[in-house]
Coordinates of N, CA and C and ligand atoms in Angstrom, one line a residue:
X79 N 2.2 37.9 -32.7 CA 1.5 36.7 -32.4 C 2.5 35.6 -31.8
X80 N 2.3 34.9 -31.2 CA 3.1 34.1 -30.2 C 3.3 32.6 -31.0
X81 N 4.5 32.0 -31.0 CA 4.5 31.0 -31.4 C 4.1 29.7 -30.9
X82 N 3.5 28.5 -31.6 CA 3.0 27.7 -30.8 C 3.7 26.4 -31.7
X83 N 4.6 25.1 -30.3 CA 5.0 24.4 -30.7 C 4.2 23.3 -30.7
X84 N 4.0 22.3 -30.9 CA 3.1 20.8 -30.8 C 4.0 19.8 -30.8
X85 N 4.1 19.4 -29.7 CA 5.1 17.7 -29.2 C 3.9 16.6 -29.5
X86 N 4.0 15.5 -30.8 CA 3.3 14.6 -30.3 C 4.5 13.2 -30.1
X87 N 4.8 12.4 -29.4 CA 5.3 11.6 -28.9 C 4.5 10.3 -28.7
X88 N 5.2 9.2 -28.8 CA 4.5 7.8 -28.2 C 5.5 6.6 -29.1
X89 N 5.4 5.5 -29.0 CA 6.0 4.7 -29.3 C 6.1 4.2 -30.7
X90 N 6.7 3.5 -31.0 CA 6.7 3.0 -32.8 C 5.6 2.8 -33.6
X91 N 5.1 3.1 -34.6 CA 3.9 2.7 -35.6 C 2.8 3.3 -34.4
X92 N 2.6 4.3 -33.8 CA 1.4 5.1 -33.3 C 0.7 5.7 -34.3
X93 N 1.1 5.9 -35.4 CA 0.2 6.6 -36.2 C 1.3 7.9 -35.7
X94 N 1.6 8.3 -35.2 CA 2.3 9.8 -34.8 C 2.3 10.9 -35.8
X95 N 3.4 10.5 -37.1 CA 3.6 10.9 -38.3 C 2.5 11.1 -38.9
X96 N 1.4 10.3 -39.5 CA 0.4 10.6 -40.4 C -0.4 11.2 -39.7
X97 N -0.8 11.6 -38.1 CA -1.2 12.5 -37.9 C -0.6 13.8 -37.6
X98 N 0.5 13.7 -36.8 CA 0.8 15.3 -37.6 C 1.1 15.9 -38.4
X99 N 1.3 14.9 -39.9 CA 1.0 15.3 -41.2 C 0.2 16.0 -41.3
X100 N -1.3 15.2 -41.3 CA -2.5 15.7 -41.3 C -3.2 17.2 -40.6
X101 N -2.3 17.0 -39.1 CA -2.8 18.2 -38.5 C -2.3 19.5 -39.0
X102 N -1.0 19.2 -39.7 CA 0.0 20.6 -39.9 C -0.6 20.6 -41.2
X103 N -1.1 20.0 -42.1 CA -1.4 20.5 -43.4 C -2.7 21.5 -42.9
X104 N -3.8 21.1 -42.2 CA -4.5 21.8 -41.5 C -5.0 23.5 -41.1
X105 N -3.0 23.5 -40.4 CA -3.3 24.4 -39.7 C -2.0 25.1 -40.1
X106 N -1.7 25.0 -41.2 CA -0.5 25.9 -41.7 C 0.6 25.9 -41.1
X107 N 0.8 24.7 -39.9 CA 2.1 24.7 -39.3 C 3.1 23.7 -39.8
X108 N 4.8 23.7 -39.5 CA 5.5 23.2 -40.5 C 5.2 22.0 -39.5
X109 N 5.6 21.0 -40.0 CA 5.7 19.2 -39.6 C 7.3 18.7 -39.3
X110 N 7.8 18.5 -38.4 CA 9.2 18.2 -38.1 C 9.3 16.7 -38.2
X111 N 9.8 15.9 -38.4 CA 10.0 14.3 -38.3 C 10.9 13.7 -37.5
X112 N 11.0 14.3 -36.4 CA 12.4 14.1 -35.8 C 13.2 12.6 -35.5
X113 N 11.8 11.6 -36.4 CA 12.4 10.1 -36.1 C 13.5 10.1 -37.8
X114 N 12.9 10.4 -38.7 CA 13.4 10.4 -40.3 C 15.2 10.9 -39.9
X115 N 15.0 11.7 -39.2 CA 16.7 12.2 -38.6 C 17.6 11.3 -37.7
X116 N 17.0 10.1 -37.0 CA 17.8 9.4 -36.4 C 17.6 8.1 -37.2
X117 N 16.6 7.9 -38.5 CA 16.9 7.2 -39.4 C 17.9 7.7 -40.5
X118 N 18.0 8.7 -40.8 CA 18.7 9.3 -41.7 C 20.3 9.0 -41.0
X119 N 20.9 9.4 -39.7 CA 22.1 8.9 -39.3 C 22.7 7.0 -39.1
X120 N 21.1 6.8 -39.1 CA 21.2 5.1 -39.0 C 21.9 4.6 -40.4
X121 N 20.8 5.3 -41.5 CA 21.2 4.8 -43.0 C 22.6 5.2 -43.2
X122 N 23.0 6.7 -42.9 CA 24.9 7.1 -43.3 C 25.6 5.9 -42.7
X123 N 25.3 5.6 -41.6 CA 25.9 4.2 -41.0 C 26.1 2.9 -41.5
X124 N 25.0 2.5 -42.0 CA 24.8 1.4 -42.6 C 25.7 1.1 -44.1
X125 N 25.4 2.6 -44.6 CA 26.1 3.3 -45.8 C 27.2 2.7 -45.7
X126 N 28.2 3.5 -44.6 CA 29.3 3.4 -44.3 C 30.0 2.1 -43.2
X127 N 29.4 1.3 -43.3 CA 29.6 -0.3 -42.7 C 30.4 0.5 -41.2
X128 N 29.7 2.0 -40.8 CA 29.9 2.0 -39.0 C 29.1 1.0 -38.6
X129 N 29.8 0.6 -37.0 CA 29.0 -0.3 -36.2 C 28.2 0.7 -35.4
X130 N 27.2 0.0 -35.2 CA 26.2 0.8 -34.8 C 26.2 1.3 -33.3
X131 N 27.2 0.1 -32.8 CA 27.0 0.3 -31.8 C 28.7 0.9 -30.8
X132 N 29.1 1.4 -32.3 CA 30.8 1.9 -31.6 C 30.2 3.5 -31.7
X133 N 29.9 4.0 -30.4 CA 29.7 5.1 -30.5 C 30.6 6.2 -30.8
X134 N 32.0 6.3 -30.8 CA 33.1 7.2 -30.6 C 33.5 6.9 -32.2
X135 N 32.9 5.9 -33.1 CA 33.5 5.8 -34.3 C 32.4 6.9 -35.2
X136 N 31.0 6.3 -34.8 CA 30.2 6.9 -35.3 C 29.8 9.2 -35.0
X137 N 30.3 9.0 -33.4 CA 30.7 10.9 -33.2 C 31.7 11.1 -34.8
X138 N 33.1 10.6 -35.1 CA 33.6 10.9 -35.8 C 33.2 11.3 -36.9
X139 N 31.8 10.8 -37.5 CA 31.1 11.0 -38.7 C 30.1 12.0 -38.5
X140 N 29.4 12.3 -37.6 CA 28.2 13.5 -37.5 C 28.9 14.4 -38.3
X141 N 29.9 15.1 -38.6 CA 30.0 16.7 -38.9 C 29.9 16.2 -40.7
X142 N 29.8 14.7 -41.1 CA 29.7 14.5 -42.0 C 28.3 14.4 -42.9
X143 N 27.4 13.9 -41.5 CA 25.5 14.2 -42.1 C 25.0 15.4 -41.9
X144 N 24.6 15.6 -43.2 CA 24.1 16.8 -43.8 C 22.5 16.0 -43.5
X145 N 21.6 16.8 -42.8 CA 20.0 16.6 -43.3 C 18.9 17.2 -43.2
X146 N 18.4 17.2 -44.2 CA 17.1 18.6 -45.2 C 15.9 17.6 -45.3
X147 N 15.1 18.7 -45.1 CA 13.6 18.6 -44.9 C 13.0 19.2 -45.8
X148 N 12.0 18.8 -47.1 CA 11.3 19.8 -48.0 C 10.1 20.4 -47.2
X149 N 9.5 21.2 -47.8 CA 7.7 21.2 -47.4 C 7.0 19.9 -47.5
X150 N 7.6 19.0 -48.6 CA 6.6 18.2 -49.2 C 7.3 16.7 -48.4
X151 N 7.6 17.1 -47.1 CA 8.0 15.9 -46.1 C 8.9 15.6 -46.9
X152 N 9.8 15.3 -47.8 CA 10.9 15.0 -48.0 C 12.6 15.0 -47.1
X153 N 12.9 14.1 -47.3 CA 14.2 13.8 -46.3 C 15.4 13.8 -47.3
X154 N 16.5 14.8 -46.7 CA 17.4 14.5 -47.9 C 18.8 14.2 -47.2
X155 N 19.2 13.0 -47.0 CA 20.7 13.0 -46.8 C 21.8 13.1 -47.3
X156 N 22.7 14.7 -47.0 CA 23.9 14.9 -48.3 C 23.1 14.9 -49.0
X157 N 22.2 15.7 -49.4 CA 21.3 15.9 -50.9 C 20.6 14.9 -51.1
X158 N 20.9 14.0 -50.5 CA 20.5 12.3 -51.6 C 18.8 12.5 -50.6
X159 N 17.7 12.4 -51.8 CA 16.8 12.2 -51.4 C 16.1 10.0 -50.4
X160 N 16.5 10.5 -50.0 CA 16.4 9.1 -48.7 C 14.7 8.5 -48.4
X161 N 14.1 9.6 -48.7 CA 12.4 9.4 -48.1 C 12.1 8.1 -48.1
X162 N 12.5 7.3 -49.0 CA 11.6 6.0 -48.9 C 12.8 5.2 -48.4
X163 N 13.8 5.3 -48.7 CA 15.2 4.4 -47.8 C 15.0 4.0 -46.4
X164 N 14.3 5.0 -45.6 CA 14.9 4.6 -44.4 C 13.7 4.5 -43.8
X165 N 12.5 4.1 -45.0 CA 11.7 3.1 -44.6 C 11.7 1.7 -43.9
X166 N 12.5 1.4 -45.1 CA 13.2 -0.1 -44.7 C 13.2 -0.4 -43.1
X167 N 12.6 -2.2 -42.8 CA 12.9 -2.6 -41.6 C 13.9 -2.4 -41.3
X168 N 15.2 -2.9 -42.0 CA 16.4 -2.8 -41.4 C 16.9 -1.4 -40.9
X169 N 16.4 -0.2 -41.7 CA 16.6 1.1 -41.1 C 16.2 1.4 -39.9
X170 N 15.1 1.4 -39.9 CA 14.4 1.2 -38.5 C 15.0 0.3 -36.8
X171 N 15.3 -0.5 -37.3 CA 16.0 -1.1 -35.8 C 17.7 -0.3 -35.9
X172 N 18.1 -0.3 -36.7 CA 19.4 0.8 -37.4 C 19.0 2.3 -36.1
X173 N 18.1 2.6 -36.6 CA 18.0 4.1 -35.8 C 17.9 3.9 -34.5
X174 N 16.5 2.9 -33.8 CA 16.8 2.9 -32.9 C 17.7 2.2 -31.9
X175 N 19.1 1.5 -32.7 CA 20.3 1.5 -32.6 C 21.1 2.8 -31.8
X176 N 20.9 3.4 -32.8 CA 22.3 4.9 -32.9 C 21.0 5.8 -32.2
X177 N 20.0 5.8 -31.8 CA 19.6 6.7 -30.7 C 19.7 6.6 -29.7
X178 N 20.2 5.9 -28.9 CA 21.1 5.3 -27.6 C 22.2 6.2 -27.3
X179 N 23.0 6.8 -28.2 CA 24.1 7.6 -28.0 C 23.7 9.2 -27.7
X180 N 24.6 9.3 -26.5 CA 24.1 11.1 -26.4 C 25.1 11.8 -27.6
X181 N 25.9 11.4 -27.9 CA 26.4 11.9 -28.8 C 25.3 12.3 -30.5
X182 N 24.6 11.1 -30.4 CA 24.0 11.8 -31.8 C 22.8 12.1 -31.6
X183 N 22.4 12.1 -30.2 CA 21.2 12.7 -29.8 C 21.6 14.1 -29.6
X184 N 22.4 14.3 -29.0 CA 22.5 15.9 -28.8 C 22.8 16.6 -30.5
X185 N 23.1 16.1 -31.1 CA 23.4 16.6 -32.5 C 22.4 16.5 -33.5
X186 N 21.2 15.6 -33.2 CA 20.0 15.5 -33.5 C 19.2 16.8 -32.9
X187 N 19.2 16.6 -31.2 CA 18.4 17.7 -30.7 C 18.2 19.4 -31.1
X188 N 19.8 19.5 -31.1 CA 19.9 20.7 -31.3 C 19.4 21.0 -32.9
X189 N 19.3 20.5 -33.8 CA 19.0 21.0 -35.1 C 17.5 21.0 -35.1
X190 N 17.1 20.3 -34.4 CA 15.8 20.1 -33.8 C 14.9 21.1 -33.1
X191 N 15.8 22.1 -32.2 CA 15.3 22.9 -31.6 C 15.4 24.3 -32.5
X192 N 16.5 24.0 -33.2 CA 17.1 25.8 -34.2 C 15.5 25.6 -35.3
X193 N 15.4 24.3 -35.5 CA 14.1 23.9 -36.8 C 12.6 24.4 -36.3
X194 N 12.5 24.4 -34.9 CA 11.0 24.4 -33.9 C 11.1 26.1 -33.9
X195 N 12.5 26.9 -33.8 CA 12.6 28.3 -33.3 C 11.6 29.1 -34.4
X196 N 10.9 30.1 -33.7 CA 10.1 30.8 -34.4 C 9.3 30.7 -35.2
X197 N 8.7 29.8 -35.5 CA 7.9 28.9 -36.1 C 7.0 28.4 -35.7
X198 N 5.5 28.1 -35.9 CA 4.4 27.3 -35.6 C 4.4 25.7 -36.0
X199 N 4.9 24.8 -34.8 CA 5.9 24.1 -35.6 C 5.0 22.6 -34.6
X200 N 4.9 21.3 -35.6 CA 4.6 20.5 -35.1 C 5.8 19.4 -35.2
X201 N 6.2 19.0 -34.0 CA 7.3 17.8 -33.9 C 6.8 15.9 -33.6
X202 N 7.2 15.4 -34.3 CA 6.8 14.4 -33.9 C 8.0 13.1 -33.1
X203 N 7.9 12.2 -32.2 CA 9.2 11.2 -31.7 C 9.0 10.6 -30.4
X204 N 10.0 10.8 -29.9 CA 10.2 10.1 -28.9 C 10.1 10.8 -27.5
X205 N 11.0 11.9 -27.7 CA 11.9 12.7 -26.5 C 11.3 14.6 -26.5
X206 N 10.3 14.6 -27.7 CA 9.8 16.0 -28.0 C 9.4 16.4 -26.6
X207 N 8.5 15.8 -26.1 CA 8.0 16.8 -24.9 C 8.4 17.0 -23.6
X208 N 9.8 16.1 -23.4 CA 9.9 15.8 -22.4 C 11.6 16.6 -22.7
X209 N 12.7 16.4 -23.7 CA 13.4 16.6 -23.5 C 14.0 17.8 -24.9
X210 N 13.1 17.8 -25.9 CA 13.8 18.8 -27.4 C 12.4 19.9 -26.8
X211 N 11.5 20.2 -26.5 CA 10.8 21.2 -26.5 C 10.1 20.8 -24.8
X212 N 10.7 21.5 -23.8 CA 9.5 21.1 -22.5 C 8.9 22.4 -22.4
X213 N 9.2 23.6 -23.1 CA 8.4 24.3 -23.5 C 7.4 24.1 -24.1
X214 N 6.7 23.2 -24.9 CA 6.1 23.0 -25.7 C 4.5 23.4 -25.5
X215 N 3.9 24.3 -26.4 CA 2.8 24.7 -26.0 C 1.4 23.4 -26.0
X216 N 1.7 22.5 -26.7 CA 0.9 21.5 -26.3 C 1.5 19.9 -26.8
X217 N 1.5 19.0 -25.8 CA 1.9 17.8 -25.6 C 0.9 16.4 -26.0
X218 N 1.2 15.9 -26.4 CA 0.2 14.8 -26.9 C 1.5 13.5 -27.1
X219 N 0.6 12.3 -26.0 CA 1.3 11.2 -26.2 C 0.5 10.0 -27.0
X220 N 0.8 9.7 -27.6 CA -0.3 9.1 -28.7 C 0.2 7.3 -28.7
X221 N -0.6 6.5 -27.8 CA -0.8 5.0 -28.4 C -1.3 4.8 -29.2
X222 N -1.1 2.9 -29.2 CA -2.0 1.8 -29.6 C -1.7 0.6 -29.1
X223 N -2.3 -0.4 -29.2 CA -1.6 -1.3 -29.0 C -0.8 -1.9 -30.0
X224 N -0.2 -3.3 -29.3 CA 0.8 -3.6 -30.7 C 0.2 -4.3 -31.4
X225 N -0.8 -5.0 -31.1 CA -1.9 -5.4 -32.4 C -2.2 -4.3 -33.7
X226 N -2.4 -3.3 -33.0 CA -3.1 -2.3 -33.7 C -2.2 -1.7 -34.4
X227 N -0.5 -1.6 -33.9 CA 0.6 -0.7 -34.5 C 1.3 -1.6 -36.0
X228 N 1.3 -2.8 -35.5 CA 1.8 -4.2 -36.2 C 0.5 -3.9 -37.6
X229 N -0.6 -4.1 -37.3 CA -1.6 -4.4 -38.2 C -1.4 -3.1 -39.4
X230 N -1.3 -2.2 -38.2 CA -1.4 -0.8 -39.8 C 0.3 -1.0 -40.7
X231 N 1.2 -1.0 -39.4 CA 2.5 -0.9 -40.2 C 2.7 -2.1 -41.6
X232 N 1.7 -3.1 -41.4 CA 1.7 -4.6 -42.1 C 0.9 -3.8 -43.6
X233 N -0.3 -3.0 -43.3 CA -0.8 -2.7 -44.4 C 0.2 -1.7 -44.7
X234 N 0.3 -1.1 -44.2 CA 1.4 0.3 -44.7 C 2.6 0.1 -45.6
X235 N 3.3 -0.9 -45.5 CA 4.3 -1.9 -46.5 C 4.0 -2.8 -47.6
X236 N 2.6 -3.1 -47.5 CA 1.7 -3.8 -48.1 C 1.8 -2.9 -49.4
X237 N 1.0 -2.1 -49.2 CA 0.9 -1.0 -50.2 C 2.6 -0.2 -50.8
X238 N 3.6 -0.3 -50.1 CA 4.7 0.3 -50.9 C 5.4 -0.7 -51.3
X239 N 4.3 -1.7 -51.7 CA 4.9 -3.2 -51.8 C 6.2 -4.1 -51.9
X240 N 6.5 -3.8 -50.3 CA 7.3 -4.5 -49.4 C 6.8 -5.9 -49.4
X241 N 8.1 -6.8 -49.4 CA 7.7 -8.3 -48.4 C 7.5 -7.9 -47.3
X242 N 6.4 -8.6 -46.7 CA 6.2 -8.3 -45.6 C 5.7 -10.0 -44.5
X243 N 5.9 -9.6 -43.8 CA 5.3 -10.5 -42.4 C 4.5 -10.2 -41.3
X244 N 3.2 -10.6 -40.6 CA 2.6 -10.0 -40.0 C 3.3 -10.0 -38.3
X245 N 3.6 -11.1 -38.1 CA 4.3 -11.7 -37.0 C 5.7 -10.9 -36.7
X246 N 6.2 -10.8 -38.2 CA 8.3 -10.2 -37.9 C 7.6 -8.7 -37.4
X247 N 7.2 -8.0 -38.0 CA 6.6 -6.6 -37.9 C 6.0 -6.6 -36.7
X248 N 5.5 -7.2 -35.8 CA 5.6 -7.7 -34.5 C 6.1 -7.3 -33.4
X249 N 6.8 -8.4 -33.7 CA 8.3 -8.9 -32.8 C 9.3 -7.3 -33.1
X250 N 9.5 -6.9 -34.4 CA 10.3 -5.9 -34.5 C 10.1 -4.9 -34.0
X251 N 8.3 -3.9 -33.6 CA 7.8 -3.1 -33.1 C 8.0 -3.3 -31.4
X252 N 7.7 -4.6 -31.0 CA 8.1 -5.2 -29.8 C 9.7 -4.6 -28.9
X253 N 10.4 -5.2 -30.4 CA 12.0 -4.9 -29.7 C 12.1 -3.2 -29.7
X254 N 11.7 -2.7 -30.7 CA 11.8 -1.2 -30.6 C 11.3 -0.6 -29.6
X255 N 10.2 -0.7 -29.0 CA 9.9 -0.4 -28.0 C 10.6 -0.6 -26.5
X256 N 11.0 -1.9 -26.5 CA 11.8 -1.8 -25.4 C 12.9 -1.1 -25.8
X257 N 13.8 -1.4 -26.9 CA 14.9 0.2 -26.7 C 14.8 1.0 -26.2
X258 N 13.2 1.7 -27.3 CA 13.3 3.2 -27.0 C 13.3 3.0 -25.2
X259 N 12.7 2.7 -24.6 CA 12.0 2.5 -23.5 C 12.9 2.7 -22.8
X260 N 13.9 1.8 -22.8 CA 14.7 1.0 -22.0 C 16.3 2.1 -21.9
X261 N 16.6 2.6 -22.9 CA 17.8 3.2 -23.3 C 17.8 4.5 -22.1
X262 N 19.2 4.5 -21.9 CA 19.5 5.4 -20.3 C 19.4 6.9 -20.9
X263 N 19.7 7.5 -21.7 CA 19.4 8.8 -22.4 C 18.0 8.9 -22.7
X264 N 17.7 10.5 -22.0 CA 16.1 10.3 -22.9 C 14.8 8.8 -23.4
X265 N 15.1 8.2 -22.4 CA 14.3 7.1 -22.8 C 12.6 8.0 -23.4
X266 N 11.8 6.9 -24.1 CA 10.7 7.1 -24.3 C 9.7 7.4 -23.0
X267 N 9.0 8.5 -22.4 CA 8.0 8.1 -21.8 C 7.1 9.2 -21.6
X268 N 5.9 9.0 -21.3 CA 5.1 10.3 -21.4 C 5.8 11.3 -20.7
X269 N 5.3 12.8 -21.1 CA 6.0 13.9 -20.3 C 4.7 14.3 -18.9
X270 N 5.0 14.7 -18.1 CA 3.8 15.0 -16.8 C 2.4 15.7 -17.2
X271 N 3.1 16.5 -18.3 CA 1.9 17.7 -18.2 C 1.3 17.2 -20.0
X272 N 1.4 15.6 -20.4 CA 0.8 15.1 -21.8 C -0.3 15.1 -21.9
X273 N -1.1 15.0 -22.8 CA -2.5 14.2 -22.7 C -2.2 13.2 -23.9
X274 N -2.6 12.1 -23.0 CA -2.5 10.5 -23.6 C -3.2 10.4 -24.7
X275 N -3.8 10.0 -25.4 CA -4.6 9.8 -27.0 C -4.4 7.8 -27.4
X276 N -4.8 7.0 -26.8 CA -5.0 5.7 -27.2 C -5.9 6.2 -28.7
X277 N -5.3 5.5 -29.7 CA -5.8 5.5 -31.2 C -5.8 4.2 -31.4
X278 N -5.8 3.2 -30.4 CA -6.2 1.7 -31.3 C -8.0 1.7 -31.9
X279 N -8.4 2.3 -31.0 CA -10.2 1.8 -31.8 C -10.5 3.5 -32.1
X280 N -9.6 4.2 -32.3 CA -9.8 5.4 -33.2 C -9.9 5.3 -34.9
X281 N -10.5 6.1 -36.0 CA -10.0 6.4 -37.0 C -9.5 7.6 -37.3
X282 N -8.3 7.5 -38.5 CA -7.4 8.5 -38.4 C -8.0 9.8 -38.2
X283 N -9.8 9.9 -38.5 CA -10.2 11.2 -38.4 C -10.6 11.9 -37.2
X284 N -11.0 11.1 -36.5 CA -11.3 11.1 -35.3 C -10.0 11.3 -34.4
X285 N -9.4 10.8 -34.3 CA -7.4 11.3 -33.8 C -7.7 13.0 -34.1
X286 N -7.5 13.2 -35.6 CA -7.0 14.7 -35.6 C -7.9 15.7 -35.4
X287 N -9.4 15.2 -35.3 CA -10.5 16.4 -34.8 C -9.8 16.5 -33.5
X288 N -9.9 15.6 -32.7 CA -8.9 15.3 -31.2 C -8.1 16.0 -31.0
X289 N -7.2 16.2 -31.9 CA -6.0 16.9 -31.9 C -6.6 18.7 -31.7
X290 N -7.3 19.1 -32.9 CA -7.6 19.9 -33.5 C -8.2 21.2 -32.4
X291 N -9.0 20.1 -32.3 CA -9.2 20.7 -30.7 C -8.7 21.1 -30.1
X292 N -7.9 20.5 -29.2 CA -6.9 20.4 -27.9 C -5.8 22.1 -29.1
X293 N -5.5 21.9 -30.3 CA -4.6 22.9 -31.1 C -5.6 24.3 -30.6
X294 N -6.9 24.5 -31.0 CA -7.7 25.6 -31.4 C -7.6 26.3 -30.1
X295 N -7.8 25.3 -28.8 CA -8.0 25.9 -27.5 C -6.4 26.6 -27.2
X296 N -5.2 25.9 -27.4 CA -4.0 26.5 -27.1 C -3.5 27.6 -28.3
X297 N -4.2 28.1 -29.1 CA -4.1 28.7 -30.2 C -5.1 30.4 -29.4
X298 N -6.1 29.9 -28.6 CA -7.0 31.1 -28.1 C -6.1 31.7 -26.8
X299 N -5.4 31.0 -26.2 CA -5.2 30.8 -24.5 C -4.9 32.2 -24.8
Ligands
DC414 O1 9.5 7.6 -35.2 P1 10.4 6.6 -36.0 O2 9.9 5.2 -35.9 O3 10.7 7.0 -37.4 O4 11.8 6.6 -35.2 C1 12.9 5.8 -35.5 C2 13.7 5.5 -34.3 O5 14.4 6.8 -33.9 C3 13.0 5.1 -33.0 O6 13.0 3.7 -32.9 C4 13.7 5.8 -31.9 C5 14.4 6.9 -32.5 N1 13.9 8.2 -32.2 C6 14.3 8.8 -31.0 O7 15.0 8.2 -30.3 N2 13.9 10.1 -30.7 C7 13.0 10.7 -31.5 N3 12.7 12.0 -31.2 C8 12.6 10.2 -32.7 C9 13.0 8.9 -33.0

């Protein structure tokens, strides 16, 4: 039987993750997080008072992060389970910090690709369809707007009862986006052969019947 990869991609707070959660619980395929990994190098960083933005200090450190993935979506850096760490706002602008550098992207990618090999494997991020899998048996670029990304990520912290701000969460999804966007490596952007998925006036169920579909038909091909 032939393996089948799933690239979903699109910008910060899309929902991305909780739907390919959802879909891979589903359909028995593993779930990749490939953003939790350039959060996970953000946090070693922060750890380690690297600047984020000295790239040649921080290459010096990669052969030093170690990072594992459970079944049960767990993130472990050097063992240390991280899952809820690099939640944190500050992690977040941290990562897409240090994803600017081809240096820890290619050290990202590649564990990335050895992780997708032979496996029925769903990836979620930035650069999946366009640049870690353009093989990818099916592509999905998934909006919202930033009303709609702001509003969920606001409840989303709400509940892991974070301080939160409706406005900072904002402005912070705002600037991330232009990084990703903006940054000369791999920037963010749909891949040619995507199908787009706007999820602002979707519910999460409705997304992954969506998905599910678009999965069943490249599952028959
Ligand atoms: O998906 P996320 O919000 O957890 O990602 C955190 C940051 O990592 C994001 O701002 C950009 C970067 N990233 C990336 O450059 N490439 C990926 N494939 C995934 C994430």
């Amino acid at each position: 039987m032939k393996n089948i990869s799933i690239a979903i991609d699109g910008p910060s707070a899309a929902g991305k993750s909780t739907i390919a959660k959802m879909v891979a619980k589903k359909k028995n395929y593993i779930y990749i997080d490939t953003g939790a990994m350039y959060r996970s190098v953000a946090l070693y960083c922060l750890n380690h008072h690297i600047d984020l933005n000295d790239e040649g200090e921080i290459k010096k450190h990669l052969e030093n992060i170690h990072i594992k993935m459970d079944q049960n979506n767990h993130i472990y850096l050097n063992d240390e389970d991280v899952s809820e760490t690099i939640r944190q706002d500050e992690v977040s602008l941290a990562a897409s910090k240090v994803s600017i550098h081809p240096s820890v992207r290619s050290f990202l990618v590649e564990q990335q690709r050895n992780m997708a090999a032979s496996k029925n494997v769903i990836l979620d991020g930035r650069d999946i369809g366009t640049v870690v899998l353009p093989q990818a048996s099916l592509k999905i670029y998934q909006i919202a707007s930033v009303e709609t990304r702001a509003l969920r990520r606001f409840k989303e912290n709400k509940e892991r009862g974070m301080d939160v701000d409706l406005e900072t969460i904002k402005k912070e999804i705002e600037e991330r986006d232009y990084q990703d966007m903006h940054r000369e490596v791999s920037p963010l952007k749909k891949a040619d052969d995507a199908i787009e998925i706007d999820t602002s006036d979707l519910s999460l169920d409705e997304v992954v019947e969506q998905v599910l579909k678009l999965i069943n038909k490249v599952e028959e091909e």
